Amino acid sequence: MNEEKKPDDLSDEDKRRHPRFPLRAYADLQYSTKKWEAHVLDLSESGARLAILGEHLLQKGDPLRVHIQLEDINLLTSPKKQLSLHGRLIHVREHLLGFEFQPDTPVDKTLLYELLTQIENGH
């Protein structure tokens, strides 16, 4: 049964520009002057799924800064142990957040690609 999907049947998964890879890491979320701890659940070149720890009033569209801690991930070449990203929330379901982002600096962009390559290759 190979039914073809019509464009308006596309799910969230199908709309993504980049594949997501599972990643378990700690992160700090920052919105204005507020801060939360979160767990990263998965990551792509332009987005992440996060589980926020604690109460929040964040809403879709809110601008966020996210710092992913990489101390526990053995990156081969980078001495940098924190990936800094900025973007906005694209969905909020209780404590699960969808975050669309861009790396803060060229160094963060390189770190992101290196991290995704390692995850993809199973390291």
PDB file of C-alpha atoms in Angstrom:
ATOM      1  CA  MET A   1       0.000   0.000   0.000  1.00  0.00           C
ATOM      2  CA  ASN A   2       2.049   2.872  -1.288  1.00  0.00           C
ATOM      3  CA  GLU A   3      -0.188   5.903  -1.069  1.00  0.00           C
ATOM      4  CA  GLU A   4       1.418   9.095  -2.220  1.00  0.00           C
ATOM      5  CA  LYS A   5       1.209  11.975   0.211  1.00  0.00           C
ATOM      6  CA  LYS A   6      -0.326  15.200  -0.964  1.00  0.00           C
ATOM      7  CA  PRO A   7       1.583  18.353   0.011  1.00  0.00           C
ATOM      8  CA  ASP A   8      -1.032  19.369   2.596  1.00  0.00           C
ATOM      9  CA  ASP A   9      -0.739  15.967   4.287  1.00  0.00           C
ATOM     10  CA  LEU A  10       2.846  16.600   5.285  1.00  0.00           C
ATOM     11  CA  SER A  11       3.550  16.044   8.946  1.00  0.00           C
ATOM     12  CA  ASP A  12       6.009  18.060  11.038  1.00  0.00           C
ATOM     13  CA  GLU A  13       8.647  15.419  10.299  1.00  0.00           C
ATOM     14  CA  ASP A  14       8.228  15.837   6.545  1.00  0.00           C
ATOM     15  CA  LYS A  15       8.400  19.631   6.671  1.00  0.00           C
ATOM     16  CA  ARG A  16      11.852  19.655   8.232  1.00  0.00           C
ATOM     17  CA  ARG A  17      14.660  20.904   6.066  1.00  0.00           C
ATOM     18  CA  HIS A  18      17.290  18.747   7.746  1.00  0.00           C
ATOM     19  CA  PRO A  19      17.302  15.312   9.339  1.00  0.00           C
ATOM     20  CA  ARG A  20      17.256  15.239  13.135  1.00  0.00           C
ATOM     21  CA  PHE A  21      19.622  13.111  15.134  1.00  0.00           C
ATOM     22  CA  PRO A  22      19.112  11.929  18.696  1.00  0.00           C
ATOM     23  CA  LEU A  23      21.371  13.728  21.135  1.00  0.00           C
ATOM     24  CA  ARG A  24      21.388  13.637  24.930  1.00  0.00           C
ATOM     25  CA  ALA A  25      22.952  16.771  26.372  1.00  0.00           C
ATOM     26  CA  TYR A  26      22.283  19.458  28.946  1.00  0.00           C
ATOM     27  CA  ALA A  27      21.446  22.976  27.846  1.00  0.00           C
ATOM     28  CA  ASP A  28      20.716  26.388  29.317  1.00  0.00           C
ATOM     29  CA  LEU A  29      17.793  28.294  27.832  1.00  0.00           C
ATOM     30  CA  GLN A  30      17.646  32.044  28.072  1.00  0.00           C
ATOM     31  CA  TYR A  31      14.648  34.249  27.339  1.00  0.00           C
ATOM     32  CA  SER A  32      15.061  37.926  28.200  1.00  0.00           C
ATOM     33  CA  THR A  33      16.345  37.884  31.792  1.00  0.00           C
ATOM     34  CA  LYS A  34      15.025  34.414  32.607  1.00  0.00           C
ATOM     35  CA  LYS A  35      16.977  31.163  32.497  1.00  0.00           C
ATOM     36  CA  TRP A  36      16.036  27.477  32.577  1.00  0.00           C
ATOM     37  CA  GLU A  37      17.854  24.196  32.436  1.00  0.00           C
ATOM     38  CA  ALA A  38      16.832  21.804  29.698  1.00  0.00           C
ATOM     39  CA  HIS A  39      17.695  18.495  28.092  1.00  0.00           C
ATOM     40  CA  VAL A  40      18.392  18.307  24.384  1.00  0.00           C
ATOM     41  CA  LEU A  41      16.462  15.404  22.840  1.00  0.00           C
ATOM     42  CA  ASP A  42      17.468  15.762  19.231  1.00  0.00           C
ATOM     43  CA  LEU A  43      19.317  18.134  16.940  1.00  0.00           C
ATOM     44  CA  SER A  44      19.539  19.078  13.262  1.00  0.00           C
ATOM     45  CA  GLU A  45      21.351  21.784  11.295  1.00  0.00           C
ATOM     46  CA  SER A  46      18.570  24.264  11.989  1.00  0.00           C
ATOM     47  CA  GLY A  47      16.491  22.985  14.886  1.00  0.00           C
ATOM     48  CA  ALA A  48      16.321  21.058  18.120  1.00  0.00           C
ATOM     49  CA  ARG A  49      13.797  19.428  20.393  1.00  0.00           C
ATOM     50  CA  LEU A  50      14.268  20.341  24.030  1.00  0.00           C
ATOM     51  CA  ALA A  51      12.685  19.239  27.283  1.00  0.00           C
ATOM     52  CA  ILE A  52      12.569  22.187  29.649  1.00  0.00           C
ATOM     53  CA  LEU A  53      13.042  21.501  33.354  1.00  0.00           C
ATOM     54  CA  GLY A  54      10.716  23.514  35.540  1.00  0.00           C
ATOM     55  CA  GLU A  55       7.737  25.786  35.067  1.00  0.00           C
ATOM     56  CA  HIS A  56       7.701  28.249  32.182  1.00  0.00           C
ATOM     57  CA  LEU A  57       5.382  30.564  30.280  1.00  0.00           C
ATOM     58  CA  LEU A  58       7.219  30.354  26.971  1.00  0.00           C
ATOM     59  CA  GLN A  59       5.137  30.590  23.819  1.00  0.00           C
ATOM     60  CA  LYS A  60       5.526  29.867  20.131  1.00  0.00           C
ATOM     61  CA  GLY A  61       7.520  32.666  18.494  1.00  0.00           C
ATOM     62  CA  ASP A  62       9.497  33.607  21.617  1.00  0.00           C
ATOM     63  CA  PRO A  63      13.158  34.412  20.907  1.00  0.00           C
ATOM     64  CA  LEU A  64      15.588  32.169  22.769  1.00  0.00           C
ATOM     65  CA  ARG A  65      19.274  31.737  23.306  1.00  0.00           C
ATOM     66  CA  VAL A  66      20.391  28.179  23.954  1.00  0.00           C
ATOM     67  CA  HIS A  67      23.778  26.970  25.159  1.00  0.00           C
ATOM     68  CA  ILE A  68      24.306  23.221  24.754  1.00  0.00           C
ATOM     69  CA  GLN A  69      26.915  21.735  27.099  1.00  0.00           C
ATOM     70  CA  LEU A  70      29.297  19.384  25.328  1.00  0.00           C
ATOM     71  CA  GLU A  71      31.691  18.380  28.135  1.00  0.00           C
ATOM     72  CA  ASP A  72      30.408  14.794  28.057  1.00  0.00           C
ATOM     73  CA  ILE A  73      30.619  14.506  24.290  1.00  0.00           C
ATOM     74  CA  ASN A  74      34.086  13.662  23.064  1.00  0.00           C
ATOM     75  CA  LEU A  75      34.523  15.993  20.137  1.00  0.00           C
ATOM     76  CA  LEU A  76      37.644  15.175  18.218  1.00  0.00           C
ATOM     77  CA  THR A  77      38.970  18.553  17.186  1.00  0.00           C
ATOM     78  CA  SER A  78      37.186  21.344  19.023  1.00  0.00           C
ATOM     79  CA  PRO A  79      38.353  22.585  22.432  1.00  0.00           C
ATOM     80  CA  LYS A  80      35.056  24.506  22.738  1.00  0.00           C
ATOM     81  CA  LYS A  81      32.687  22.743  25.128  1.00  0.00           C
ATOM     82  CA  GLN A  82      29.553  24.821  24.620  1.00  0.00           C
ATOM     83  CA  LEU A  83      27.469  25.258  21.482  1.00  0.00           C
ATOM     84  CA  SER A  84      25.775  28.688  21.423  1.00  0.00           C
ATOM     85  CA  LEU A  85      22.609  29.118  19.367  1.00  0.00           C
ATOM     86  CA  HIS A  86      19.930  31.754  18.922  1.00  0.00           C
ATOM     87  CA  GLY A  87      16.504  31.479  17.384  1.00  0.00           C
ATOM     88  CA  ARG A  88      12.827  31.162  18.216  1.00  0.00           C
ATOM     89  CA  LEU A  89      10.324  28.642  19.472  1.00  0.00           C
ATOM     90  CA  ILE A  90       8.322  27.015  16.694  1.00  0.00           C
ATOM     91  CA  HIS A  91       6.185  24.887  18.971  1.00  0.00           C
ATOM     92  CA  VAL A  92       5.516  24.467  22.665  1.00  0.00           C
ATOM     93  CA  ARG A  93       3.826  21.366  24.067  1.00  0.00           C
ATOM     94  CA  GLU A  94       3.969  21.632  27.846  1.00  0.00           C
ATOM     95  CA  HIS A  95       7.617  20.894  28.668  1.00  0.00           C
ATOM     96  CA  LEU A  96       8.615  19.916  25.104  1.00  0.00           C
ATOM     97  CA  LEU A  97       9.919  22.747  22.947  1.00  0.00           C
ATOM     98  CA  GLY A  98      10.681  22.933  19.250  1.00  0.00           C
ATOM     99  CA  PHE A  99      13.503  25.415  18.661  1.00  0.00           C
ATOM    100  CA  GLU A 100      14.549  26.789  15.266  1.00  0.00           C
ATOM    101  CA  PHE A 101      18.015  28.284  15.455  1.00  0.00           C
ATOM    102  CA  GLN A 102      21.176  29.646  13.918  1.00  0.00           C
ATOM    103  CA  PRO A 103      24.648  29.269  15.407  1.00  0.00           C
ATOM    104  CA  ASP A 104      25.909  32.433  17.146  1.00  0.00           C
ATOM    105  CA  THR A 105      29.342  32.499  15.483  1.00  0.00           C
ATOM    106  CA  PRO A 106      31.273  30.758  12.671  1.00  0.00           C
ATOM    107  CA  VAL A 107      33.016  28.707  15.386  1.00  0.00           C
ATOM    108  CA  ASP A 108      29.615  27.548  16.676  1.00  0.00           C
ATOM    109  CA  LYS A 109      28.579  26.667  13.126  1.00  0.00           C
ATOM    110  CA  THR A 110      31.690  24.515  12.691  1.00  0.00           C
ATOM    111  CA  LEU A 111      31.080  22.905  16.075  1.00  0.00           C
ATOM    112  CA  LEU A 112      27.455  22.149  15.127  1.00  0.00           C
ATOM    113  CA  TYR A 113      28.504  20.433  11.882  1.00  0.00           C
ATOM    114  CA  GLU A 114      31.193  18.463  13.668  1.00  0.00           C
ATOM    115  CA  LEU A 115      28.722  17.365  16.332  1.00  0.00           C
ATOM    116  CA  LEU A 116      26.100  16.321  13.762  1.00  0.00           C
ATOM    117  CA  THR A 117      28.708  14.416  11.752  1.00  0.00           C
ATOM    118  CA  GLN A 118      29.795  12.525  14.861  1.00  0.00           C
ATOM    119  CA  ILE A 119      26.218  11.690  15.845  1.00  0.00           C
ATOM    120  CA  GLU A 120      25.424  10.583  12.300  1.00  0.00           C
ATOM    121  CA  ASN A 121      28.478   8.327  12.251  1.00  0.00           C
ATOM    122  CA  GLY A 122      27.511   6.811  15.572  1.00  0.00           C
ATOM    123  CA  HIS A 123      30.312   8.230  17.758  1.00  0.00           C
TER     124      HIS A 123
END
